[in-house]
mmCIF file with all atom_site columns, C-alpha atoms in Angstrom:
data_model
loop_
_atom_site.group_PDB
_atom_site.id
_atom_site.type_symbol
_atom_site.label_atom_id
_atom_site.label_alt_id
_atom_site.label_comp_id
_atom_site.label_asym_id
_atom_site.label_entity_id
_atom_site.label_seq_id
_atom_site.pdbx_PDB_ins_code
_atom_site.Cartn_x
_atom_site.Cartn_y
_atom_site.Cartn_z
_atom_site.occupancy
_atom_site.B_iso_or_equiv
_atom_site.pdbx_formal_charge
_atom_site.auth_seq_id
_atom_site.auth_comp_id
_atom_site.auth_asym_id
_atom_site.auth_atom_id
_atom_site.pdbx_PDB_model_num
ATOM 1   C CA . UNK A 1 1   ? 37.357 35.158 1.390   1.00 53.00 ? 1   UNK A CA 1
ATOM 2   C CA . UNK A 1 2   ? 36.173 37.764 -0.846  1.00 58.00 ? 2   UNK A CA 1
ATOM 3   C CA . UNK A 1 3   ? 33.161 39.160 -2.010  1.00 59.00 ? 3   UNK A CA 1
ATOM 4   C CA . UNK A 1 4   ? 31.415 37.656 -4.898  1.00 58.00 ? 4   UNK A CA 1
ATOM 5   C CA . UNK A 1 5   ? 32.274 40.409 -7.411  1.00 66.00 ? 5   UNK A CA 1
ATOM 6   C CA . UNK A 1 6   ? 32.423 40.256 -11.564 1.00 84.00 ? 6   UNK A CA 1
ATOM 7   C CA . UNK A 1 7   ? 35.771 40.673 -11.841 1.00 84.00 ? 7   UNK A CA 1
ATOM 8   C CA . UNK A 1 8   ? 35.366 42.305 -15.529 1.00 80.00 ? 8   UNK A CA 1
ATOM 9   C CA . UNK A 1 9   ? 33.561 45.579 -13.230 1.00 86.00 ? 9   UNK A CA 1
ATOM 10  C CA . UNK A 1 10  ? 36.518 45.579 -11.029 1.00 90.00 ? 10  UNK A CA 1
ATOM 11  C CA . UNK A 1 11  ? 38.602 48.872 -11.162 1.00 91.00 ? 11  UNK A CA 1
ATOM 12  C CA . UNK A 1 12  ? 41.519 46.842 -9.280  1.00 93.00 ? 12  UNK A CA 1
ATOM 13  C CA . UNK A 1 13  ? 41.585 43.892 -11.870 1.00 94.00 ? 13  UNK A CA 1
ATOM 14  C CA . UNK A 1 14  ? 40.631 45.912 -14.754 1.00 93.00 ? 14  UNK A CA 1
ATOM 15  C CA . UNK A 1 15  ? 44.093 47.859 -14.034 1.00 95.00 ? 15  UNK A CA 1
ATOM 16  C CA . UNK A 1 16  ? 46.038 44.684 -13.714 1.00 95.00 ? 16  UNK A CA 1
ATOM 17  C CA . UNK A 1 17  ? 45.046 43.334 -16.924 1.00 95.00 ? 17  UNK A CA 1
ATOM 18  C CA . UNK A 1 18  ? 45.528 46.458 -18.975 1.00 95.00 ? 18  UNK A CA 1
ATOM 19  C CA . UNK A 1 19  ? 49.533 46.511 -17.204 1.00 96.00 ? 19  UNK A CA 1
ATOM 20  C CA . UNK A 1 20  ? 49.802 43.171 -17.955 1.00 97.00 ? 20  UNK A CA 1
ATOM 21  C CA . UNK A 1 21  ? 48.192 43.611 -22.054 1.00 97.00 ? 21  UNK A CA 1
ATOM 22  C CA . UNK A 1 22  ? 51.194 46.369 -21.777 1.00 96.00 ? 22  UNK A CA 1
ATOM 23  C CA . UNK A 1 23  ? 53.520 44.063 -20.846 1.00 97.00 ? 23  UNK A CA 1
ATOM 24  C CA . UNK A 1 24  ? 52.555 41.614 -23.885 1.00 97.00 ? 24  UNK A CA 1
ATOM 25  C CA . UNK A 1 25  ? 52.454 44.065 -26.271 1.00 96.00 ? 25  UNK A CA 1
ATOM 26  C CA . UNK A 1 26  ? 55.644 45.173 -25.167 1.00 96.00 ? 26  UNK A CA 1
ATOM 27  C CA . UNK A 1 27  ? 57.473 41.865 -25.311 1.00 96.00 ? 27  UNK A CA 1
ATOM 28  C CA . UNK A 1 28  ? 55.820 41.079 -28.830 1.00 95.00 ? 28  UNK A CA 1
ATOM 29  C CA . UNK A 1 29  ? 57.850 44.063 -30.057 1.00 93.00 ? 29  UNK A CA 1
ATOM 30  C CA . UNK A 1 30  ? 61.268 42.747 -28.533 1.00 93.00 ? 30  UNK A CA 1
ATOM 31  C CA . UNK A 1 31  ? 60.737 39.909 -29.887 1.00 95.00 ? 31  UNK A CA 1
ATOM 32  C CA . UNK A 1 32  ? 60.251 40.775 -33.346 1.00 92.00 ? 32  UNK A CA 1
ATOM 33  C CA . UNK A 1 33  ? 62.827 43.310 -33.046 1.00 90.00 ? 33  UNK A CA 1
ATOM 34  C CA . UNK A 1 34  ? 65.044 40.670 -31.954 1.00 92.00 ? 34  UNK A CA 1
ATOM 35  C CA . UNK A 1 35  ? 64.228 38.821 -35.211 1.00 92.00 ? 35  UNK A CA 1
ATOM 36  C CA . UNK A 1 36  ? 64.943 41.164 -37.008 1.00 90.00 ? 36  UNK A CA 1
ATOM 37  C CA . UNK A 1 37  ? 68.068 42.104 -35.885 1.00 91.00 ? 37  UNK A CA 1
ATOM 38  C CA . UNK A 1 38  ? 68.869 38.528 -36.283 1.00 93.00 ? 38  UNK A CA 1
ATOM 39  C CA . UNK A 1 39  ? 68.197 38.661 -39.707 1.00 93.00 ? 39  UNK A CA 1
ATOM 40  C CA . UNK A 1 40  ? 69.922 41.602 -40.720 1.00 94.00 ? 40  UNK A CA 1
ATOM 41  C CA . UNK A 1 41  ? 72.840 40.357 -39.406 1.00 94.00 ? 41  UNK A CA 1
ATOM 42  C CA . UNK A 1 42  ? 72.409 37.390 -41.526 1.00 95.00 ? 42  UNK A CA 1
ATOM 43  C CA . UNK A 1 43  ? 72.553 39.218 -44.453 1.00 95.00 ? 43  UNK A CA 1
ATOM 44  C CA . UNK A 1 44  ? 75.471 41.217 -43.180 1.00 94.00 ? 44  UNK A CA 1
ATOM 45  C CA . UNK A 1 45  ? 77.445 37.864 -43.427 1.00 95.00 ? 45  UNK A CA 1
ATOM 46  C CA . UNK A 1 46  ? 75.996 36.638 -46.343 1.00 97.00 ? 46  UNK A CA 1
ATOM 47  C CA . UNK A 1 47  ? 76.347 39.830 -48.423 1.00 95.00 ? 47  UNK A CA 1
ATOM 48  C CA . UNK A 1 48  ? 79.821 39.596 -47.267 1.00 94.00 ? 48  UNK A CA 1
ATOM 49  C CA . UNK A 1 49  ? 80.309 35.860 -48.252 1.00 95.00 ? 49  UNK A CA 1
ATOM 50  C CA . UNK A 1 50  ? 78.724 36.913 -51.589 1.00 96.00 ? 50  UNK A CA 1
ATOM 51  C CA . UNK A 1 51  ? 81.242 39.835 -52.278 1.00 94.00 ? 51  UNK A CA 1
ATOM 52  C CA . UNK A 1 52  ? 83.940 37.240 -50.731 1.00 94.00 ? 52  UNK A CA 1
ATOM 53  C CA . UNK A 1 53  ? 83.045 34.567 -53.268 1.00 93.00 ? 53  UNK A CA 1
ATOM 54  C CA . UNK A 1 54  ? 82.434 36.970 -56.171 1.00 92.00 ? 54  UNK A CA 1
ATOM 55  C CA . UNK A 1 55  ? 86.131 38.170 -55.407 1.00 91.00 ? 55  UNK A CA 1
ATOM 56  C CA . UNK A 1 56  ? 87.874 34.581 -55.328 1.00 91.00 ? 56  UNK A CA 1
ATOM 57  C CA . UNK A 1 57  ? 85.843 32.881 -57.567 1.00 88.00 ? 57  UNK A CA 1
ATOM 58  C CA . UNK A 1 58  ? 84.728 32.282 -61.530 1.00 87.00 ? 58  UNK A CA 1
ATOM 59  C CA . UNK A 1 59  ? 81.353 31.382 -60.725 1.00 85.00 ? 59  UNK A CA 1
ATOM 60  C CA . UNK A 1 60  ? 79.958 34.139 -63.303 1.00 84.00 ? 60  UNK A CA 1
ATOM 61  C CA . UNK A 1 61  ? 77.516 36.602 -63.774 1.00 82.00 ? 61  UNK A CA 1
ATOM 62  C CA . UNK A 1 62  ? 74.653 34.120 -62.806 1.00 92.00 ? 62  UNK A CA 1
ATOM 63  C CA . UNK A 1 63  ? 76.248 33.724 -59.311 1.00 94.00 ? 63  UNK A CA 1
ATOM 64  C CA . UNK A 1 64  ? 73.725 35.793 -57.584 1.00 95.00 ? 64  UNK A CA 1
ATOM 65  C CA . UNK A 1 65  ? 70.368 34.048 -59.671 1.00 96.00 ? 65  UNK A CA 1
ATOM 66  C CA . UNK A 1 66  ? 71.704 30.742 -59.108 1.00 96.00 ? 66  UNK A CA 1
ATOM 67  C CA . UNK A 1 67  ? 71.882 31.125 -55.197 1.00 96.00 ? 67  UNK A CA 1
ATOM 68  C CA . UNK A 1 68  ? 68.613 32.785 -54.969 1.00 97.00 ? 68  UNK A CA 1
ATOM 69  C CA . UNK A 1 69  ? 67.490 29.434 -56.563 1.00 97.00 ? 69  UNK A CA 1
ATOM 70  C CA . UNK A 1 70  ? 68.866 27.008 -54.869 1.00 97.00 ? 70  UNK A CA 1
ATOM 71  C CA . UNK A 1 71  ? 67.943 28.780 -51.582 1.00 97.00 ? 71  UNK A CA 1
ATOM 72  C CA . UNK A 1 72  ? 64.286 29.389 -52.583 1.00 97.00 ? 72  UNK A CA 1
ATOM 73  C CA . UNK A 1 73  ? 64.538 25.702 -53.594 1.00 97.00 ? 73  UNK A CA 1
ATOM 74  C CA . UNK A 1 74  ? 65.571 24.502 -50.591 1.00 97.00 ? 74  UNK A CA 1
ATOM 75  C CA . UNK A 1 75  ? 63.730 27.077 -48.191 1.00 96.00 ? 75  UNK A CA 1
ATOM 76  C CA . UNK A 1 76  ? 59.958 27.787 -49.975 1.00 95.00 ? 76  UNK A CA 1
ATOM 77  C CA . UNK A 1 77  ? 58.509 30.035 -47.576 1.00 93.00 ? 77  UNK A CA 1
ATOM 78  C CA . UNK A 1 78  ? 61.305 32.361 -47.555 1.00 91.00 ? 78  UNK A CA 1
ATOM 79  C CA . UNK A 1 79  ? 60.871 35.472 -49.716 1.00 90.00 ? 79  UNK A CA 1
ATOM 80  C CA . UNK A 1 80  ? 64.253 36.835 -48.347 1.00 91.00 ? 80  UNK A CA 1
ATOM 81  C CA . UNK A 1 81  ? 66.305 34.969 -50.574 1.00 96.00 ? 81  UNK A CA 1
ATOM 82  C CA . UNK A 1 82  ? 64.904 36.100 -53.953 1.00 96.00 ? 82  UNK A CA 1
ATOM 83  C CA . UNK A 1 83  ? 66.834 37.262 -56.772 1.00 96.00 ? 83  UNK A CA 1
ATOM 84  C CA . UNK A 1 84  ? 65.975 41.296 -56.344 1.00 95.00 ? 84  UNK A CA 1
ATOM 85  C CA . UNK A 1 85  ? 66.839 40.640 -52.126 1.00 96.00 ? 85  UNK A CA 1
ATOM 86  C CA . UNK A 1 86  ? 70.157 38.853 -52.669 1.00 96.00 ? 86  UNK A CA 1
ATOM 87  C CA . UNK A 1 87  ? 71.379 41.389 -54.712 1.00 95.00 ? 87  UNK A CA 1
ATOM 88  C CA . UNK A 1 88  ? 69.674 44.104 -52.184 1.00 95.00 ? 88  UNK A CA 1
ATOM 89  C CA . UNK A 1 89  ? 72.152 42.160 -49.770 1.00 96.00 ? 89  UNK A CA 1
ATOM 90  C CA . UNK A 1 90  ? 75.051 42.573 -51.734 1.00 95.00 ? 90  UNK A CA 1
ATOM 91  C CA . UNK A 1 91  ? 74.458 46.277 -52.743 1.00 93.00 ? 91  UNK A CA 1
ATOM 92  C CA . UNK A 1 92  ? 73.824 46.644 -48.954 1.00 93.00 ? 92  UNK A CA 1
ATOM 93  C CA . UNK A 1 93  ? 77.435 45.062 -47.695 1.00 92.00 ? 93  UNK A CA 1
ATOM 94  C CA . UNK A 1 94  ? 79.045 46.500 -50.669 1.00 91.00 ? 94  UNK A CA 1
ATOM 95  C CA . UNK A 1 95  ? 77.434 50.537 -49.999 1.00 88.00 ? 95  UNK A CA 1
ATOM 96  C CA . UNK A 1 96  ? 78.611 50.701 -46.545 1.00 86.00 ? 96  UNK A CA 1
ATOM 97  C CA . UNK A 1 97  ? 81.905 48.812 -46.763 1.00 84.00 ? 97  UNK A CA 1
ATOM 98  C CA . UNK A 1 98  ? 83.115 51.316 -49.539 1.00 75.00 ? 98  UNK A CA 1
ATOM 99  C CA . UNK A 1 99  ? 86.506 53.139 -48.228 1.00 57.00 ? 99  UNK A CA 1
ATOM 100 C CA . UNK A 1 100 ? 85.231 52.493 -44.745 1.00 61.00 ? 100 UNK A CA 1
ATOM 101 C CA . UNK A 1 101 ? 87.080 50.510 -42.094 1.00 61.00 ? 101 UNK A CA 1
ATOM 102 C CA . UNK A 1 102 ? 83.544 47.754 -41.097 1.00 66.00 ? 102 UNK A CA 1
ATOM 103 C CA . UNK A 1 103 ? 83.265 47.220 -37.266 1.00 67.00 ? 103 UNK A CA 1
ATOM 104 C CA . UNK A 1 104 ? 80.785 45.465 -35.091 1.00 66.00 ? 104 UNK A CA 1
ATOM 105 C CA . UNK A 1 105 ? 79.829 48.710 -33.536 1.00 71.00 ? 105 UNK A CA 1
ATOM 106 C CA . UNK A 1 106 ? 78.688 49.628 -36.991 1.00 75.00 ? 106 UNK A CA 1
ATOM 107 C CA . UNK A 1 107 ? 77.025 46.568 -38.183 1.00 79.00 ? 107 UNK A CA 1
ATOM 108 C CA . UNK A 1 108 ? 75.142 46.298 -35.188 1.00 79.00 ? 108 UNK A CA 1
ATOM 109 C CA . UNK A 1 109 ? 73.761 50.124 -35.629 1.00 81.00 ? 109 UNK A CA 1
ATOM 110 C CA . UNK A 1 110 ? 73.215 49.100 -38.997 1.00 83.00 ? 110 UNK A CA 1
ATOM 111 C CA . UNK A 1 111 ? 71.158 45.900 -38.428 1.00 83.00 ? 111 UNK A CA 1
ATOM 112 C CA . UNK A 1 112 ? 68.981 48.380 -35.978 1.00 84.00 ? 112 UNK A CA 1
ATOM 113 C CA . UNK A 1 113 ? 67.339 50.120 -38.958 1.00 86.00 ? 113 UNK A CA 1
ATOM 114 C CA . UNK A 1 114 ? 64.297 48.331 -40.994 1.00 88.00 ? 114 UNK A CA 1
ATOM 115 C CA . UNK A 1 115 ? 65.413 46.230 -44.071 1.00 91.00 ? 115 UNK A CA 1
ATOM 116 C CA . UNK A 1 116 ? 62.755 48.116 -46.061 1.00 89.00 ? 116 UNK A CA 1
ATOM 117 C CA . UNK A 1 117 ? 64.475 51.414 -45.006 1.00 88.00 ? 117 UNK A CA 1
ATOM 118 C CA . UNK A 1 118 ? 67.776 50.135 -45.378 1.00 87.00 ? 118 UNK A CA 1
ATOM 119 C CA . UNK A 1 119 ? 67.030 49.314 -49.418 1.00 89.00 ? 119 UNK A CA 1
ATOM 120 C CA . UNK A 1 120 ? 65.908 52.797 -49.709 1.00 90.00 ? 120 UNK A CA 1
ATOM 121 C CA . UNK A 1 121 ? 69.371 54.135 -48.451 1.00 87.00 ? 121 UNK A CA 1
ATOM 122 C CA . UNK A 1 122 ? 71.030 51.836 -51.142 1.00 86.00 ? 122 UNK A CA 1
ATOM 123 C CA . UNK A 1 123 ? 68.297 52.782 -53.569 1.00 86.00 ? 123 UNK A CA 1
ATOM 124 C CA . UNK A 1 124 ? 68.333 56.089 -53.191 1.00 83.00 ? 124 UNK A CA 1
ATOM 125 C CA . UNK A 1 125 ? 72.237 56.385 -53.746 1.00 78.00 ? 125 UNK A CA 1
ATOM 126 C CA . UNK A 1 126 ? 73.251 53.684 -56.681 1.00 71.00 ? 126 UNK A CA 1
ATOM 127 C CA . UNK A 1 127 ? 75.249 55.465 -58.501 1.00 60.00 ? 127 UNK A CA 1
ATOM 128 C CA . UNK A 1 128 ? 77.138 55.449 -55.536 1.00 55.00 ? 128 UNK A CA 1
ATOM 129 C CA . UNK A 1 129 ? 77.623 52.271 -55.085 1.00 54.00 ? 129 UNK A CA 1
ATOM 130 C CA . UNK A 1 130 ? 80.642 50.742 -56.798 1.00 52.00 ? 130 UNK A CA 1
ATOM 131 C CA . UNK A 1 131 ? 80.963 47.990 -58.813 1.00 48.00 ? 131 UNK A CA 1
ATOM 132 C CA . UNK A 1 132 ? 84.184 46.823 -57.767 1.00 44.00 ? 132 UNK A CA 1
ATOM 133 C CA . UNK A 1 133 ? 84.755 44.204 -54.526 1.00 46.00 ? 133 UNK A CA 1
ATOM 134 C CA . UNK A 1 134 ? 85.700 46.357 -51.695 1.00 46.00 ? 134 UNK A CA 1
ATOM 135 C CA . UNK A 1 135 ? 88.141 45.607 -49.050 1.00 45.00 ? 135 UNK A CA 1
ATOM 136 C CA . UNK A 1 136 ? 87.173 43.799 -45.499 1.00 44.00 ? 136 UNK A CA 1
ATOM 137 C CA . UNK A 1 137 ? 88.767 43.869 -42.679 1.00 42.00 ? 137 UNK A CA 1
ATOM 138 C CA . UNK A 1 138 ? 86.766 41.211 -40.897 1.00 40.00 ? 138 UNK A CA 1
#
């Protein structure tokens, strides 16, 4: 049995729960970098359903504010799917895809980096960004 000791003034489990703090900390961040690679590659495939659409449709100029609506709509709590974000999306698929050949090496670096730094890459270079549908190779 042993001695009757405040375990907050001992060394031996003050150690242990300062690893094991680590440890939570630790698998917080996988976890929400695991969401957020998740996400990112959600908008991979939608901005590529969007420029896919856009391409074989007549839905219009009010494509884009039409789906942010009906997704805000259905899903409240979502900021992602506003008007400025869906067209971030598309801007997003569009910048990358241009006179490149897509893999799923690349969209899985690309879904490593931060959304908020990946809208300043496609910010920063607009005018670079072409108007036209680019070609997929899926």
């Amino acid at each position: 049995m042993l001695p009757n000791v405040s375990l907050v003034q001992n060394r031996e489990y003050k150690n242990w729960l300062k690893d094991l703090k680590q440890k939570v900390l630790q698998t917080q961040l996988k976890a929400v970098v695991k969401v957020n690679t998740t996400l990112l590659q959600f908008y991979w495939e939608l901005g590529e359903e969007i420029v896919l659409s856009q391409a074989q449709s007549s839905w219009g100029d009010g494509f884009l504010k039409q789906l942010s609506q009906d997704l805000m709509a259905e899903f409240p709590d979502m900021k992602e799917f506003s008007f400025s974000n869906i067209k971030y999306i598309r801007q997003w698929v569009v910048f990358y895809s241009q006179e490149k050949v897509i893999s799923q090496q690349l969209v899985g670096q690309l879904t490593q980096i931060p959304w908020g730094h990946n809208i300043a890459i496609i910010s920063k270079n607009q005018s670079h960004i072409k108007c036209v549908n680019p070609t997929y190779t899926r």
